[in-house]
PDB file of C-alpha atoms in Angstrom:
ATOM      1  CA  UNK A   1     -37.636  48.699  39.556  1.00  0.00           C
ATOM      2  CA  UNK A   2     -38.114  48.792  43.023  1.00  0.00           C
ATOM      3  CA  UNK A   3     -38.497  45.185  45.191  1.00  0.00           C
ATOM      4  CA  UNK A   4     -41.361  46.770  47.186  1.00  0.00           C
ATOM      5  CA  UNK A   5     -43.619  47.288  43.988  1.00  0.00           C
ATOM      6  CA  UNK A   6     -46.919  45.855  44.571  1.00  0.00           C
ATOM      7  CA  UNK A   7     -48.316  46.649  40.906  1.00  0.00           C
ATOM      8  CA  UNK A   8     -47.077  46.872  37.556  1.00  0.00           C
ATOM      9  CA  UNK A   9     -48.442  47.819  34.569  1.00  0.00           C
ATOM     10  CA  UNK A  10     -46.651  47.972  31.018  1.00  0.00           C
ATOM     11  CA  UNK A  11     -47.977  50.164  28.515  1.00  0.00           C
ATOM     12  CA  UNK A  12     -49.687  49.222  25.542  1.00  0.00           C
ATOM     13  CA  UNK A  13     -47.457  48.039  22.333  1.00  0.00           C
ATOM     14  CA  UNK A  14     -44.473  46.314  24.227  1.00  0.00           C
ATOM     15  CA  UNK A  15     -43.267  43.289  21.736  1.00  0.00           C
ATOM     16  CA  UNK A  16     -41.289  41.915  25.164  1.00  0.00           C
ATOM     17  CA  UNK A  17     -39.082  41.849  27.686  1.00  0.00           C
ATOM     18  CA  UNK A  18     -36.146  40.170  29.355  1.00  0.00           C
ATOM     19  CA  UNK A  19     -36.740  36.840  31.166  1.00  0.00           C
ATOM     20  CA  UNK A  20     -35.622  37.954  34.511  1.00  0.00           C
ATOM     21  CA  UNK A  21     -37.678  41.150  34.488  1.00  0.00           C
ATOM     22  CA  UNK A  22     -40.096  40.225  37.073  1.00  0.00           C
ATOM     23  CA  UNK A  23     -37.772  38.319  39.476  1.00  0.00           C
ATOM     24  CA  UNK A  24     -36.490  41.125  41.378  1.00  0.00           C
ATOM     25  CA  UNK A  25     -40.020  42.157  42.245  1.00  0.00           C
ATOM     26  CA  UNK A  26     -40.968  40.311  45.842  1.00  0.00           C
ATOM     27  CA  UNK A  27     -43.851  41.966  47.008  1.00  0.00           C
ATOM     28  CA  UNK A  28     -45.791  41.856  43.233  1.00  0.00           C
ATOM     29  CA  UNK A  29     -49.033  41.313  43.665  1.00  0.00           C
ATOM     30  CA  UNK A  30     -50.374  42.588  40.249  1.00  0.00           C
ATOM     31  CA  UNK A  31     -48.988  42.491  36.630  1.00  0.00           C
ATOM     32  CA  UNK A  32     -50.946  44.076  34.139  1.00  0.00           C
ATOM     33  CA  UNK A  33     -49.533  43.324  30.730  1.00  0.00           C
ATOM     34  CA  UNK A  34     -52.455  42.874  28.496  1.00  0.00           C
ATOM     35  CA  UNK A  35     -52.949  45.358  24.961  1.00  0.00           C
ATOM     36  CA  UNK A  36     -49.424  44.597  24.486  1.00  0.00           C
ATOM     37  CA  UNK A  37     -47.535  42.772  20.884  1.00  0.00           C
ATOM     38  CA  UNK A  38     -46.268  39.684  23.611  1.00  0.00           C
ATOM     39  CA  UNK A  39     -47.071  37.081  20.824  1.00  0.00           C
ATOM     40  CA  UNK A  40     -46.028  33.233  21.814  1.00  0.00           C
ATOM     41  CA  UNK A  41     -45.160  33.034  25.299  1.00  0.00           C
ATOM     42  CA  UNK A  42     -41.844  31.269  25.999  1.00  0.00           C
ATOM     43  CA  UNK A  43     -40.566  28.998  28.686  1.00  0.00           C
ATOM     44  CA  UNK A  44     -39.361  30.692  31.470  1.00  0.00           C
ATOM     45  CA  UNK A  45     -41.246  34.456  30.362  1.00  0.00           C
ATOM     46  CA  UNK A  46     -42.810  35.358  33.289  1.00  0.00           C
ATOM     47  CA  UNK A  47     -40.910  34.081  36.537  1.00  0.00           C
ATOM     48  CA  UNK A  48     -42.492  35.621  39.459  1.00  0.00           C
ATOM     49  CA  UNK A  49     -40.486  35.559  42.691  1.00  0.00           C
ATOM     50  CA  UNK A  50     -43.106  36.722  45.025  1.00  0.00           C
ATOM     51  CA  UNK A  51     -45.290  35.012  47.562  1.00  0.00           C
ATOM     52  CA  UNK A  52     -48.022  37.483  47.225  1.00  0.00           C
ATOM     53  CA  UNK A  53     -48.495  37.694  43.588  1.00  0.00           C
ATOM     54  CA  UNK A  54     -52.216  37.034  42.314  1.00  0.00           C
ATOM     55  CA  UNK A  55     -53.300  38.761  39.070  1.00  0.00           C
ATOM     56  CA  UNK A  56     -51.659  38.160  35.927  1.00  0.00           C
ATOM     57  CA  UNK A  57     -53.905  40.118  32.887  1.00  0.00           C
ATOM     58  CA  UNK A  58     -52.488  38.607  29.607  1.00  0.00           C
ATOM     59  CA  UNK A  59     -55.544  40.319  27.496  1.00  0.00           C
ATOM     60  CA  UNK A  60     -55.453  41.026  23.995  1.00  0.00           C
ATOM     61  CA  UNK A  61     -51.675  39.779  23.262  1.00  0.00           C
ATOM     62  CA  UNK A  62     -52.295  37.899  20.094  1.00  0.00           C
ATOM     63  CA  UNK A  63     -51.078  35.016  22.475  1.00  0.00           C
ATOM     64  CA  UNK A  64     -51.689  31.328  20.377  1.00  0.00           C
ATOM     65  CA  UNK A  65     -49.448  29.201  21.929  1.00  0.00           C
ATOM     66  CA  UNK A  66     -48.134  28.962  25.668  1.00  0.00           C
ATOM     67  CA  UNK A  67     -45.234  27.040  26.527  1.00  0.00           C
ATOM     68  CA  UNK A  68     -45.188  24.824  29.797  1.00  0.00           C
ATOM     69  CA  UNK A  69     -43.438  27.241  32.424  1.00  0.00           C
ATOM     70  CA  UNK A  70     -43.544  30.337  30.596  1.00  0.00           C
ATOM     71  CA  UNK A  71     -45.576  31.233  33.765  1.00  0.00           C
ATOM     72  CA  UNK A  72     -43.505  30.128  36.800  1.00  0.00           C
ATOM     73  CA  UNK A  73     -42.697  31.009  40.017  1.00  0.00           C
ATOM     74  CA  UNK A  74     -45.851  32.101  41.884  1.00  0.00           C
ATOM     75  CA  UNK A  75     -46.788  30.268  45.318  1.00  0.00           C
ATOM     76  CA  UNK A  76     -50.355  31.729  45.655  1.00  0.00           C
ATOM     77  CA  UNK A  77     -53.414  29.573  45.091  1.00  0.00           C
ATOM     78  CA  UNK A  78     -56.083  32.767  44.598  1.00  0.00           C
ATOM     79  CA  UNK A  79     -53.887  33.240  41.172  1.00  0.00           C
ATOM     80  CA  UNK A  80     -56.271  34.642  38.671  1.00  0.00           C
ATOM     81  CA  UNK A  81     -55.114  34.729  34.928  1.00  0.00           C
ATOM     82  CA  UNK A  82     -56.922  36.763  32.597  1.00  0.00           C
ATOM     83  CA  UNK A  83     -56.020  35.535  28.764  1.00  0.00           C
ATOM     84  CA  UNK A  84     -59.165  36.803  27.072  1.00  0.00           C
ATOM     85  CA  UNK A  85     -59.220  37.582  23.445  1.00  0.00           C
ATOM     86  CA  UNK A  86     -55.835  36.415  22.882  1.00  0.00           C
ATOM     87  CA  UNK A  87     -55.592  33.562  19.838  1.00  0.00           C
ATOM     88  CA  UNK A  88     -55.103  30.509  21.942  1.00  0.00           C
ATOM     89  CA  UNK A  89     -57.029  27.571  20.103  1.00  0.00           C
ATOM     90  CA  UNK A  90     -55.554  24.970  23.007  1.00  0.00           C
ATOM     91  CA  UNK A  91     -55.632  24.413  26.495  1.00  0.00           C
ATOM     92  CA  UNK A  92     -52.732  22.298  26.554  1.00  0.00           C
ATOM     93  CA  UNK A  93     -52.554  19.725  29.957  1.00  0.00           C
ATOM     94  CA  UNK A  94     -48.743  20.694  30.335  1.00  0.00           C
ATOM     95  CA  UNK A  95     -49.056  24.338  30.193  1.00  0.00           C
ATOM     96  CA  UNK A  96     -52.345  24.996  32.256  1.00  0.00           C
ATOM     97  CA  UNK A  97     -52.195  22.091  34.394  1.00  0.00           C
ATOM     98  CA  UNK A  98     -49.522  22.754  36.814  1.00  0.00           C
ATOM     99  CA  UNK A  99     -51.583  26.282  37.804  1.00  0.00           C
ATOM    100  CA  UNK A 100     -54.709  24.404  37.763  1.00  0.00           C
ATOM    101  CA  UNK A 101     -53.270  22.356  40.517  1.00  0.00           C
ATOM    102  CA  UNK A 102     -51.954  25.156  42.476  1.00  0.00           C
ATOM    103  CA  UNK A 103     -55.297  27.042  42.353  1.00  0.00           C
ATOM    104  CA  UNK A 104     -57.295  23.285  44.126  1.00  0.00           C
ATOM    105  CA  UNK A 105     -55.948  24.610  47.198  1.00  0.00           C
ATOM    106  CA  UNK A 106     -57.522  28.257  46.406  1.00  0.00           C
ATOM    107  CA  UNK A 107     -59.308  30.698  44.785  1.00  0.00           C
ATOM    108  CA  UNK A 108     -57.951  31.256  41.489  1.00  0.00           C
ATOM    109  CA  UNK A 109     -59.486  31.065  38.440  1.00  0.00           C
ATOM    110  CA  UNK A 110     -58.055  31.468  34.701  1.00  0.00           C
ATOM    111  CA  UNK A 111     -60.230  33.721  31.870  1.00  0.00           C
ATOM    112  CA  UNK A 112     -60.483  32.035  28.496  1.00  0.00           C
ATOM    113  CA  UNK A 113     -63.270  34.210  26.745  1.00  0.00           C
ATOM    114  CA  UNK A 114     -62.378  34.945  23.180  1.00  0.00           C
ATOM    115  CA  UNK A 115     -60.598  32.917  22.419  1.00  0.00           C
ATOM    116  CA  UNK A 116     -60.889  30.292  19.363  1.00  0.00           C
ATOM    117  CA  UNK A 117     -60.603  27.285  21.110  1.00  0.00           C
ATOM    118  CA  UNK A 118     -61.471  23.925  19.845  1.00  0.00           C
ATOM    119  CA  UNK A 119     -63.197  21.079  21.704  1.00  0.00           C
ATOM    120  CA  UNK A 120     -61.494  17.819  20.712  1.00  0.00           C
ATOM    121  CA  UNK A 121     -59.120  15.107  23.074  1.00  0.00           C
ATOM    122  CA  UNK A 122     -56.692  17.575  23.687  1.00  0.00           C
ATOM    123  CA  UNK A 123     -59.205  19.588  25.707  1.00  0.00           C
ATOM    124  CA  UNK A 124     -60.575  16.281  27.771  1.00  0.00           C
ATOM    125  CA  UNK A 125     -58.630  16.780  30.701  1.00  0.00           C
ATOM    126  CA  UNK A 126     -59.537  19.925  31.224  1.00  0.00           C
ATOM    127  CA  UNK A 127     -63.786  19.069  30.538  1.00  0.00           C
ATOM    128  CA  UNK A 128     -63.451  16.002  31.919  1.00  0.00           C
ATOM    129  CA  UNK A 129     -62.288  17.513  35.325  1.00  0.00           C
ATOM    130  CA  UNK A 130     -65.087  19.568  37.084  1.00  0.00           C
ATOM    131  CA  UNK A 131     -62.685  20.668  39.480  1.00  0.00           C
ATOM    132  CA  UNK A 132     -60.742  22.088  37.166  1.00  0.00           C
ATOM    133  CA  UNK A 133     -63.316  23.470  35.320  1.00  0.00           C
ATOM    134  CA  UNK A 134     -64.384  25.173  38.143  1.00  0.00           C
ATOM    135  CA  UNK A 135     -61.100  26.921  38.077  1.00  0.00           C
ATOM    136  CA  UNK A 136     -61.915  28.877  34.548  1.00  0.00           C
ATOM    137  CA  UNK A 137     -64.255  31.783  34.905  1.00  0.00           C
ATOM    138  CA  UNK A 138     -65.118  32.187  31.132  1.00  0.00           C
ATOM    139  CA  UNK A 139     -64.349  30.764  27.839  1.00  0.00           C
ATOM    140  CA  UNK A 140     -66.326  28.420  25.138  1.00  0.00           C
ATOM    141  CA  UNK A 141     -65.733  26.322  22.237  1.00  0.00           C
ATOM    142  CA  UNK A 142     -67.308  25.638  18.983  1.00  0.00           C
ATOM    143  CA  UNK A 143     -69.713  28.652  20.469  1.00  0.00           C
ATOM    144  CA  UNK A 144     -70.520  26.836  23.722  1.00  0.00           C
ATOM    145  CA  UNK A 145     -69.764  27.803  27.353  1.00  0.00           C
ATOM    146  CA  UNK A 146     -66.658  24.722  28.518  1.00  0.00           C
ATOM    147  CA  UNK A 147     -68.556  24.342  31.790  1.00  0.00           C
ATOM    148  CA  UNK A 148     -71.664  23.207  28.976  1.00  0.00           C
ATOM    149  CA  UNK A 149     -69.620  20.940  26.708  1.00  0.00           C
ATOM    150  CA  UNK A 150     -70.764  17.426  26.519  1.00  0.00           C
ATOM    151  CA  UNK A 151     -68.135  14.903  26.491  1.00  0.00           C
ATOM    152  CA  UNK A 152     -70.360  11.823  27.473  1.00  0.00           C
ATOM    153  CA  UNK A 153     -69.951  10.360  23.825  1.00  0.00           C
ATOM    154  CA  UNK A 154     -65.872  11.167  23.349  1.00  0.00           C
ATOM    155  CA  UNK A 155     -63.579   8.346  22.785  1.00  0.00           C
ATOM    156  CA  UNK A 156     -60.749   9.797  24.142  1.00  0.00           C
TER     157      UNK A 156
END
């Protein structure tokens, strides 16, 4: 792979790939890896080692957990994340907040449509947060819209 790629795109039906694949990539600005067999992603999966990087499609993967730094690396705040229609029933605080709080100082945005997730405490930072929430441009649980969810009567 060449340093000066810009975009990359794996074809459909790859069950993974080594750790450090990414890395050597500086000038990445795209990675399309969604209709792929990823699964789970791990810690430390997708290390980015480029300034410019922005776009990160994660679609269809069969994704239903994410562990905190699987995604790491990227300085932008315009990252936009595209996990829709994967299996993720969480939006775990340790996994999505770090690139929440890079995006405050941005643009980005993260894509949660179609995916089964469930409204309960483990979601209240995120609903709670309407800065945050601003950061994701789709998703709903228990078939409503997160930016719609009413958390006035949680004890959480």
């Amino acid at each position: 792979m060449s340093h000066f790629l810009s975009n990359f795109q794996v074809s459909p039906g790859v069950e993974g790939f080594p750790e450090d694949a990414f890395q050597a990539l500086e000038n990445l600005e795209e990675l399309h890896l969604s209709n792929n067999l990823l699964g789970d992603l791990h810690r430390g999966q997708i290390a980015l080692n480029s300034e410019k990087f922005a776009y990160l499609y994660l679609s269809n993967n069969g994704i239903s957990n994410i562990e905190p730094d699987a995604i790491m690396g990227f300085t932008s705040t315009r990252l936009k994340v595209f996990l829709e229609d994967n299996n993720l029933t969480r939006v775990e605080e340790a996994v999505f907040r770090p690139l929440m709080d890079r995006m405050l100082d941005g643009w980005g945005e993260i894509d949660l449509e179609g995916n089964p997730l469930v409204c309960d405490c483990d979601m209240y930072w995120l609903l709670s947060n309407t800065t945050f929430l601003s950061n994701v441009r789709s998703g709903s649980c228990n078939g409503v819209d997160l930016q719609d969810v009413d958390i006035s009567s949680w004890n959480c």
